[in-house]
Every structure is written in C-alpha cells, then in structure tokens.
Amino acid sequence: MSIYNEIGDRVNEHRLFALPPLIPPALGVTLRQIFVSAEVRSLFVGPWTTRAWEGRCGLLRADLDRFSQGGLIPVAARPFKKGKTAYMRQLSRWLEEVWEIRSRGVQPGIRVLGRFADTDVFIALTWHKRPDLLGPKSREWRDAIVGCKTEWRNLFPAYQPKSGDASSVYPTDYISANTYLV
Amino acid sequence: MSTQLTTYQPTPILSEVLDRGRVIPIGTLAYFRGRLSNRIHELVLSEFARQEHENKTSRAELARKIGRKPEQITRWLGSPGNWTLDTISDLLLGMGLELGLSIKSLFGEQTTNEMTIAVYSTANSTSVSVPWLKYDDLQNIYWDPQLYDLKSSFRRTTALTGIKQA
C-alpha cells in the first residue's frame, strides 16, 4: 500500500479530486499533479455568490493550473523571510511541511494551503482569503496551518507528507524541475 | 510506481468559447486573463533565469538599467500580481529584448486527428501526442481521471490504440 493507493481511494470516495489543467500542457514538459479537497474544488464548480467571486475563482484556477502545466514557477528561497511574492512557498515552520500557493493580482488575494504527497504531487487541502489571515505571526495563520495538517490527517491518517532531505538541493525533493528561487 | 493518464477532450471551457450564441462566463474570462498573465510571466522569468545563469545579467544590474530597486525586480520575478504592459516592456528592454507577438486559435493547438495524453508517473511525468487518436474515439470511452498502476495504464493505452487501429 502506497500513498498513491491512498490517493486513488480518496478519489474513489470523492473526498479528493484530480485537477488536471484545463488547457493541455505543452508537449514534453515535466508535469506536476494537483489533487484538491472538496473544499478547494467547490471554488471551481460553484455556485458562486457573486459574479466577481466567480471571476476571482477563475483566476485562482489559472494560478493552480500554472503548477500542473509544468512550466517555470517561482519558489520562495530559504530562509523563508525571502520570497514574499513568490508563487509558491513553504511556510516558515518548515518541519510542518505545509506549503502555500499564492493567487495574487486581483483582490482578495487567496492562499491555497497543502502538502506534497510525493515529488511533483501536491495535495491542495484548504484555502483562505489573504486579508482574513492577518499578519504573518497571527493566530489566524496558526489556525490555517493547523487546519491544513488536520485535513491531511483526515485523508491520510497513516502517511506523512513528503519531507525534504537536508542534503538535497532545495526544492528538488518537492518539485523536481523548473523552479526559480526568489 | 503509479501512473495516471489524462486525456484532453474538448473541455467545457473551450465549448463555452466556441458557442457563438453564448456569453462567455466571467469565470472563463478570468481564467484566460490569469493564464495569459502567468504565461507572460513565465516567459520573462525563463529568459531572465537563462541570462542570469550565463552571467549576462543579475537582478541588481537589471534594476539599475531600468531605474528600479533590486527588491522591486525580485517582487516582479516572484509573481505577475501587479504587472502591467509597461512592466513587461521595461523588464525585457533591460535584458535587451522585446516581445515577439503572434495570435493563434485556441482550437488550433490540437487538430481533430491529434490528441495529447498527459502521462503522470512518479518516475518521469510527461505529455505525449497520439496522432492516431480522434476526439470522436474518446466519446465512447469512459476515462476516469484516477491513479492507475503502471501495468493497467499500459493496458489502457494499448486499448486506446486498438480502438483506432481496428
């Protein structure tokens, strides 16, 4: 039994959903996979409360597809004080293995939190409007990280997320290729 | 090792664009706005990364050339969040470049007799073109986007090939 079997089981149970990019990726690129929780998926299937929110969720989908399209993505470099605008970032308490994908450009900013099941396999578990998270050391941020970890444990109680090897070149343990550290 | 195959049929999002009698939903408009923004950002970032790797430029040098602070360049390279057309022009000019422009049909990327199949695996994920496979063939195939083990993936790929060749 591997984490892939577990992912397959969760997909069968409709507790996790594959999110392949809406537009086919370029031929020959190294692909990455995203699986999303029902909570995250609801952003893309609606119903949406307003037209503006529907548009905001469309933009978020484009941002998530950037990951799965396999192209070059900016990743925040360690130490995590840097890379404040990077597309993807491992949250500062790095032993917790929680990552965020940032969707910026249109208000409100959205943060999708998740963990890597394996290299190039990201499990998007929760999402938050950035203004709701307040400052970087806020209780709201702490709760968001705990919520992400709880959701992981609910889905994969017997498996830990992918963790980096200190001897590897960051972030290749998580994303094998096409990253740019900022 | 696990492998996932995902075929790309004409997606609803493209059907919405194709349907002449239908207003394109705001979510689709926003998706393509975001997609364009991300693609241009990736293009500029790729070029910067290449020049930086070849020691032809640096963030500090680029910043100096276009009259910005290095931290602004770092922010721009991190995401396309606040990019404007002026930002793109400035960054490219700072690298001695300008954008080459062309327009192409959304539906021209794949002809009716060519499909792209994304092959996901833990070892070597890539996408391949299957020229003998037609969209029509796929209409009769139930394709569940789940994980399959490598053996069953190959079996399914073979099955798809057999359908066309039959």
Short mmCIF file of C-alpha atoms in Angstrom, two decimals:
data_model
loop_
_atom_site.label_atom_id
_atom_site.label_comp_id
_atom_site.label_asym_id
_atom_site.label_seq_id
_atom_site.Cartn_x
_atom_site.Cartn_y
_atom_site.Cartn_z
CA MET A 1 0.00 0.00 0.00
CA SER A 2 1.49 3.31 -1.04
CA ILE A 3 0.41 6.90 -0.78
CA TYR A 4 -0.71 6.56 -4.41
CA ASN A 5 -3.14 3.82 -3.47
CA GLU A 6 -4.42 6.05 -0.72
CA ILE A 7 -4.88 8.94 -3.14
CA GLY A 8 -6.74 6.64 -5.51
CA ASP A 9 -9.01 5.51 -2.67
CA ARG A 10 -9.75 9.07 -1.62
CA VAL A 11 -10.58 9.94 -5.24
CA ASN A 12 -12.95 6.98 -5.41
CA GLU A 13 -14.59 8.20 -2.22
CA HIS A 14 -14.98 11.70 -3.71
CA ARG A 15 -13.02 13.16 -0.85
CA LEU A 16 -10.19 14.17 -3.16
CA PHE A 17 -10.31 15.26 -6.80
CA ALA A 18 -7.72 15.31 -9.55
CA LEU A 19 -7.29 18.76 -11.04
CA PRO A 20 -5.59 18.42 -14.43
CA PRO A 21 -5.04 21.73 -16.23
CA LEU A 22 -7.97 22.96 -18.31
CA ILE A 23 -5.74 23.58 -21.30
CA PRO A 24 -3.36 20.78 -22.35
CA PRO A 25 0.22 21.34 -21.29
CA ALA A 26 2.99 21.77 -23.82
CA LEU A 27 4.39 18.57 -25.20
CA GLY A 28 7.39 17.14 -23.44
CA VAL A 29 7.28 19.20 -20.26
CA THR A 30 7.68 17.62 -16.86
CA LEU A 31 4.21 17.53 -15.44
CA ARG A 32 3.09 18.03 -11.91
CA GLN A 33 -0.13 16.86 -10.35
CA ILE A 34 -2.60 18.62 -8.11
CA PHE A 35 -5.32 16.90 -6.16
CA VAL A 36 -7.78 19.10 -4.35
CA SER A 37 -10.07 18.59 -1.37
CA ALA A 38 -13.82 19.06 -1.73
CA GLU A 39 -13.40 22.43 -0.03
CA VAL A 40 -10.97 23.67 -2.66
CA ARG A 41 -12.89 22.05 -5.52
CA SER A 42 -16.04 23.93 -4.56
CA LEU A 43 -14.33 27.12 -5.70
CA PHE A 44 -14.24 25.82 -9.26
CA VAL A 45 -17.61 24.17 -9.59
CA GLY A 46 -19.73 26.85 -7.95
CA PRO A 47 -22.28 28.04 -7.23
CA TRP A 48 -20.65 31.39 -6.63
CA THR A 49 -22.21 34.12 -4.52
CA THR A 50 -21.42 36.93 -6.95
CA ARG A 51 -20.11 37.39 -10.48
CA ALA A 52 -16.98 38.97 -9.03
CA TRP A 53 -16.33 35.90 -6.89
CA GLU A 54 -16.85 33.61 -9.88
CA GLY A 55 -14.23 35.64 -11.74
CA ARG A 56 -11.89 35.51 -8.75
CA CYS A 57 -12.18 31.74 -8.65
CA GLY A 58 -11.49 31.55 -12.40
CA LEU A 59 -8.24 33.41 -11.84
CA LEU A 60 -7.35 31.09 -8.97
CA ARG A 61 -7.87 28.10 -11.26
CA ALA A 62 -5.44 29.61 -13.75
CA ASP A 63 -2.92 30.01 -10.95
CA LEU A 64 -3.28 26.38 -9.85
CA ASP A 65 -3.00 25.24 -13.47
CA ARG A 66 0.34 27.02 -13.66
CA PHE A 67 1.67 24.40 -11.27
CA SER A 68 0.22 21.43 -13.13
CA GLN A 69 1.22 22.79 -16.55
CA GLY A 70 4.79 22.02 -15.53
CA GLY A 71 6.37 25.32 -16.52
CA LEU A 72 8.82 27.51 -14.60
CA ILE A 73 7.45 28.59 -11.23
CA PRO A 74 8.97 30.95 -8.67
CA VAL A 75 9.50 29.36 -5.27
CA ALA A 76 10.46 31.22 -2.11
CA ALA A 77 14.04 30.54 -1.15
CA ARG A 78 15.14 29.56 2.30
CA PRO A 79 15.32 31.23 4.76
CA PHE A 80 11.67 31.98 4.40
CA LYS A 81 11.98 35.65 5.17
CA LYS A 82 12.67 35.96 1.47
CA GLY A 83 10.43 35.37 -1.48
CA LYS A 84 7.45 37.24 -0.10
CA THR A 85 5.90 37.49 -3.54
CA ALA A 86 6.91 34.06 -4.82
CA TYR A 87 4.21 31.96 -6.45
CA MET A 88 4.81 29.10 -4.06
CA ARG A 89 6.27 28.98 -0.59
CA GLN A 90 6.92 26.50 2.15
CA LEU A 91 5.53 28.07 5.29
CA SER A 92 8.08 29.22 7.79
CA ARG A 93 7.67 26.42 10.28
CA TRP A 94 9.16 24.19 7.65
CA LEU A 95 9.19 20.98 9.66
CA GLU A 96 5.41 21.09 9.46
CA GLU A 97 5.65 20.56 5.70
CA VAL A 98 2.84 22.94 4.83
CA TRP A 99 3.02 24.90 1.58
CA GLU A 100 1.01 27.68 0.08
CA ILE A 101 0.20 28.64 -3.49
CA ARG A 102 -0.46 32.34 -3.75
CA SER A 103 -3.04 33.77 -6.04
CA ARG A 104 -2.48 37.49 -6.27
CA GLY A 105 -3.26 40.23 -8.72
CA VAL A 106 -6.98 40.60 -8.02
CA GLN A 107 -8.43 41.34 -4.60
CA PRO A 108 -8.91 39.46 -2.43
CA GLY A 109 -5.65 37.55 -2.58
CA ILE A 110 -6.18 33.84 -1.99
CA ARG A 111 -3.85 31.36 -0.34
CA VAL A 112 -4.24 27.67 -1.05
CA LEU A 113 -2.58 25.54 1.61
CA GLY A 114 -1.50 21.97 1.07
CA ARG A 115 1.23 19.37 1.38
CA PHE A 116 3.26 17.30 -1.02
CA ALA A 117 2.33 13.61 -1.15
CA ASP A 118 5.40 12.98 -3.27
CA THR A 119 7.72 14.93 -5.50
CA ASP A 120 5.57 16.87 -8.01
CA VAL A 121 2.34 15.68 -6.39
CA PHE A 122 0.64 18.47 -4.44
CA ILE A 123 -2.45 17.93 -2.32
CA ALA A 124 -4.34 21.23 -2.01
CA LEU A 125 -6.32 20.95 1.20
CA THR A 126 -7.63 24.32 2.35
CA TRP A 127 -7.93 27.90 1.13
CA HIS A 128 -8.16 31.31 2.73
CA LYS A 129 -8.67 34.88 1.68
CA ARG A 130 -5.39 36.59 2.44
CA PRO A 131 -6.87 39.51 4.41
CA ASP A 132 -8.51 37.02 6.80
CA LEU A 133 -5.12 35.62 7.77
CA LEU A 134 -3.85 38.96 9.08
CA GLY A 135 -0.13 39.25 9.91
CA PRO A 136 2.47 36.50 9.49
CA LYS A 137 2.50 35.57 13.20
CA SER A 138 -1.21 35.87 13.76
CA ARG A 139 -3.43 33.30 15.42
CA GLU A 140 -5.37 33.10 12.14
CA TRP A 141 -2.25 31.94 10.29
CA ARG A 142 -1.52 29.41 13.00
CA ASP A 143 -5.07 28.10 12.78
CA ALA A 144 -4.81 27.88 8.98
CA ILE A 145 -1.67 25.74 9.24
CA VAL A 146 -3.24 23.51 11.88
CA GLY A 147 -6.36 23.19 9.74
CA CYS A 148 -4.30 22.08 6.76
CA LYS A 149 -2.49 19.46 8.82
CA THR A 150 -5.76 18.22 10.30
CA GLU A 151 -7.27 17.83 6.84
CA TRP A 152 -4.22 15.83 5.78
CA ARG A 153 -4.56 13.52 8.79
CA ASN A 154 -8.23 13.02 7.99
CA LEU A 155 -7.39 11.96 4.44
CA PHE A 156 -4.13 10.11 5.02
CA PRO A 157 -4.00 9.03 8.67
CA ALA A 158 -1.18 6.55 8.09
CA TYR A 159 1.04 8.69 5.86
CA GLN A 160 3.29 11.63 6.42
CA PRO A 161 3.68 14.29 3.74
CA LYS A 162 6.77 14.39 1.60
CA SER A 163 9.63 15.92 3.52
CA GLY A 164 12.82 17.40 2.22
CA ASP A 165 16.22 15.85 2.61
CA ALA A 166 18.73 18.28 4.05
CA SER A 167 21.36 17.00 1.65
CA SER A 168 19.26 17.72 -1.43
CA VAL A 169 19.18 20.93 -3.38
CA TYR A 170 16.07 22.77 -2.28
CA PRO A 171 13.34 22.44 -3.53
CA THR A 172 14.01 19.40 -5.74
CA ASP A 173 12.64 16.97 -3.16
CA TYR A 174 9.28 18.64 -3.60
CA ILE A 175 9.36 19.98 -7.15
CA SER A 176 11.75 18.12 -9.38
CA ALA A 177 12.35 20.74 -12.08
CA ASN A 178 11.51 24.15 -13.44
CA THR A 179 11.69 26.20 -10.30
CA TYR A 180 13.27 29.60 -9.78
CA LEU A 181 14.19 30.61 -6.25
CA VAL A 182 13.37 34.17 -5.28
CA MET B 1 5.31 3.11 -9.24
CA SER B 2 1.99 4.68 -10.14
CA THR B 3 0.95 6.32 -13.33
CA GLN B 4 -2.01 8.45 -14.27
CA LEU B 5 -3.20 9.08 -17.77
CA THR B 6 -5.37 12.06 -18.51
CA THR B 7 -6.76 12.63 -21.95
CA TYR B 8 -7.83 16.04 -23.15
CA GLN B 9 -11.18 16.05 -24.80
CA PRO B 10 -12.65 19.39 -25.84
CA THR B 11 -13.21 20.78 -22.37
CA PRO B 12 -16.37 22.64 -21.34
CA ILE B 13 -14.28 25.76 -21.01
CA LEU B 14 -13.44 25.64 -24.73
CA SER B 15 -17.01 24.72 -25.66
CA GLU B 16 -18.13 27.90 -23.95
CA VAL B 17 -15.78 29.91 -26.11
CA LEU B 18 -16.82 28.06 -29.28
CA ASP B 19 -20.55 28.53 -28.80
CA ARG B 20 -21.38 31.68 -30.78
CA GLY B 21 -24.75 32.12 -29.16
CA ARG B 22 -23.47 32.06 -25.64
CA VAL B 23 -21.93 34.73 -23.43
CA ILE B 24 -18.58 33.58 -22.09
CA PRO B 25 -18.88 33.20 -18.30
CA ILE B 26 -16.90 35.61 -16.15
CA GLY B 27 -15.01 32.68 -14.62
CA THR B 28 -13.77 31.65 -18.06
CA LEU B 29 -12.79 35.22 -18.93
CA ALA B 30 -10.87 35.47 -15.66
CA TYR B 31 -9.24 32.09 -16.23
CA PHE B 32 -7.79 33.18 -19.55
CA ARG B 33 -6.72 36.55 -18.16
CA GLY B 34 -4.83 34.73 -15.44
CA ARG B 35 -3.45 32.21 -17.88
CA LEU B 36 -2.09 34.95 -20.15
CA SER B 37 -0.58 36.75 -17.20
CA ASN B 38 1.09 33.56 -15.97
CA ARG B 39 2.38 32.62 -19.42
CA ILE B 40 3.97 36.02 -19.98
CA HIS B 41 5.45 35.98 -16.50
CA GLU B 42 6.90 32.53 -17.12
CA LEU B 43 8.32 33.67 -20.45
CA VAL B 44 10.06 36.71 -18.98
CA LEU B 45 11.24 34.77 -15.91
CA SER B 46 12.65 31.99 -18.10
CA GLU B 47 14.64 34.48 -20.13
CA PHE B 48 15.93 36.22 -17.03
CA ALA B 49 16.92 32.89 -15.47
CA ARG B 50 18.77 31.94 -18.65
CA GLN B 51 20.68 35.21 -18.81
CA GLU B 52 21.43 35.07 -15.09
CA HIS B 53 22.72 31.51 -15.45
CA GLU B 54 25.01 32.66 -18.27
CA ASN B 55 26.22 35.59 -16.14
CA LYS B 56 24.80 38.04 -18.62
CA THR B 57 22.67 39.86 -16.08
CA SER B 58 21.62 39.98 -12.44
CA ARG B 59 18.72 41.42 -10.50
CA ALA B 60 20.89 44.34 -9.38
CA GLU B 61 22.07 45.07 -12.90
CA LEU B 62 18.58 44.82 -14.35
CA ALA B 63 17.29 47.10 -11.61
CA ARG B 64 19.98 49.67 -12.34
CA LYS B 65 19.29 49.59 -16.08
CA ILE B 66 15.60 50.31 -15.74
CA GLY B 67 15.85 52.67 -12.79
CA ARG B 68 14.29 50.44 -10.16
CA LYS B 69 15.37 48.97 -6.84
CA PRO B 70 16.60 45.35 -6.81
CA GLU B 71 13.84 44.37 -4.40
CA GLN B 72 11.28 45.56 -6.94
CA ILE B 73 12.84 43.24 -9.52
CA THR B 74 12.65 40.39 -7.00
CA ARG B 75 8.97 41.11 -6.41
CA TRP B 76 8.27 41.18 -10.14
CA LEU B 77 10.08 37.89 -10.68
CA GLY B 78 8.13 36.29 -7.84
CA SER B 79 4.70 36.64 -9.40
CA PRO B 80 2.85 38.61 -12.08
CA GLY B 81 0.48 40.06 -9.48
CA ASN B 82 0.90 43.72 -10.33
CA TRP B 83 2.46 43.54 -13.77
CA THR B 84 1.39 45.97 -16.45
CA LEU B 85 2.34 46.15 -20.10
CA ASP B 86 4.91 48.77 -19.05
CA THR B 87 6.44 46.28 -16.59
CA ILE B 88 6.86 43.69 -19.32
CA SER B 89 8.40 46.21 -21.69
CA ASP B 90 10.80 47.52 -19.06
CA LEU B 91 11.97 44.09 -17.92
CA LEU B 92 12.52 42.82 -21.44
CA LEU B 93 14.26 46.00 -22.56
CA GLY B 94 16.54 45.75 -19.55
CA MET B 95 17.58 42.36 -20.90
CA GLY B 96 17.96 43.69 -24.44
CA LEU B 97 14.76 42.08 -25.66
CA GLU B 98 11.25 42.77 -26.78
CA LEU B 99 8.21 40.58 -27.01
CA GLY B 100 7.56 38.69 -30.23
CA LEU B 101 3.85 38.72 -30.90
CA SER B 102 1.54 36.32 -32.64
CA ILE B 103 -2.10 35.30 -32.36
CA LYS B 104 -3.28 31.74 -32.70
CA SER B 105 -6.54 29.90 -32.46
CA LEU B 106 -7.33 28.26 -29.18
CA PHE B 107 -8.60 25.32 -31.16
CA GLY B 108 -5.62 25.09 -33.47
CA GLU B 109 -3.30 23.69 -30.86
CA GLN B 110 -4.71 20.24 -31.43
CA THR B 111 -6.09 19.15 -34.72
CA THR B 112 -9.05 16.81 -34.81
CA ASN B 113 -6.79 13.89 -35.53
CA GLU B 114 -4.33 14.53 -32.74
CA MET B 115 -4.71 14.21 -29.03
CA THR B 116 -2.39 14.97 -26.20
CA ILE B 117 -2.21 12.48 -23.41
CA ALA B 118 -0.59 13.54 -20.22
CA VAL B 119 1.29 10.67 -18.69
CA TYR B 120 1.87 11.16 -15.00
CA SER B 121 4.16 8.87 -13.12
CA THR B 122 6.41 9.05 -10.14
CA ALA B 123 9.45 8.48 -12.30
CA ASN B 124 9.03 10.52 -15.44
CA SER B 125 5.91 12.57 -15.99
CA THR B 126 5.47 13.99 -19.42
CA SER B 127 2.92 14.63 -22.12
CA VAL B 128 2.85 12.85 -25.43
CA SER B 129 0.97 13.29 -28.66
CA VAL B 130 -1.13 10.47 -30.04
CA PRO B 131 -1.72 11.31 -33.69
CA TRP B 132 -3.98 8.36 -34.42
CA LEU B 133 -6.48 9.17 -31.72
CA LYS B 134 -9.52 11.27 -32.60
CA TYR B 135 -11.83 13.15 -30.28
CA ASP B 136 -14.69 11.05 -31.64
CA ASP B 137 -12.96 7.91 -30.44
CA LEU B 138 -12.93 9.21 -26.93
CA GLN B 139 -16.65 9.81 -26.76
CA ASN B 140 -17.25 6.12 -26.32
CA ILE B 141 -14.57 5.65 -23.75
CA TYR B 142 -15.10 6.13 -20.07
CA TRP B 143 -11.92 7.68 -18.85
CA ASP B 144 -11.68 8.04 -15.15
CA PRO B 145 -9.01 10.52 -14.08
CA GLN B 146 -7.66 8.42 -11.28
CA LEU B 147 -4.42 6.82 -10.48
CA TYR B 148 -3.66 3.56 -12.15
CA ASP B 149 -0.75 1.30 -11.62
CA LEU B 150 1.73 1.22 -14.45
CA LYS B 151 0.57 -2.11 -15.78
CA SER B 152 -3.09 -1.14 -16.12
CA SER B 153 -2.09 2.21 -17.63
CA PHE B 154 -0.21 0.47 -20.38
CA ARG B 155 -3.14 -1.85 -20.89
CA ARG B 156 -5.47 1.10 -21.29
CA THR B 157 -3.11 2.87 -23.64
CA THR B 158 -2.94 -0.26 -25.73
CA ALA B 159 -6.70 -0.48 -25.67
CA LEU B 160 -6.99 3.07 -26.97
CA THR B 161 -4.52 2.34 -29.70
CA GLY B 162 -6.51 -0.76 -30.64
CA ILE B 163 -9.72 1.18 -30.99
CA LYS B 164 -8.30 3.39 -33.68
CA GLN B 165 -6.40 0.71 -35.44
CA ALA B 166 -9.38 -1.63 -35.57
#
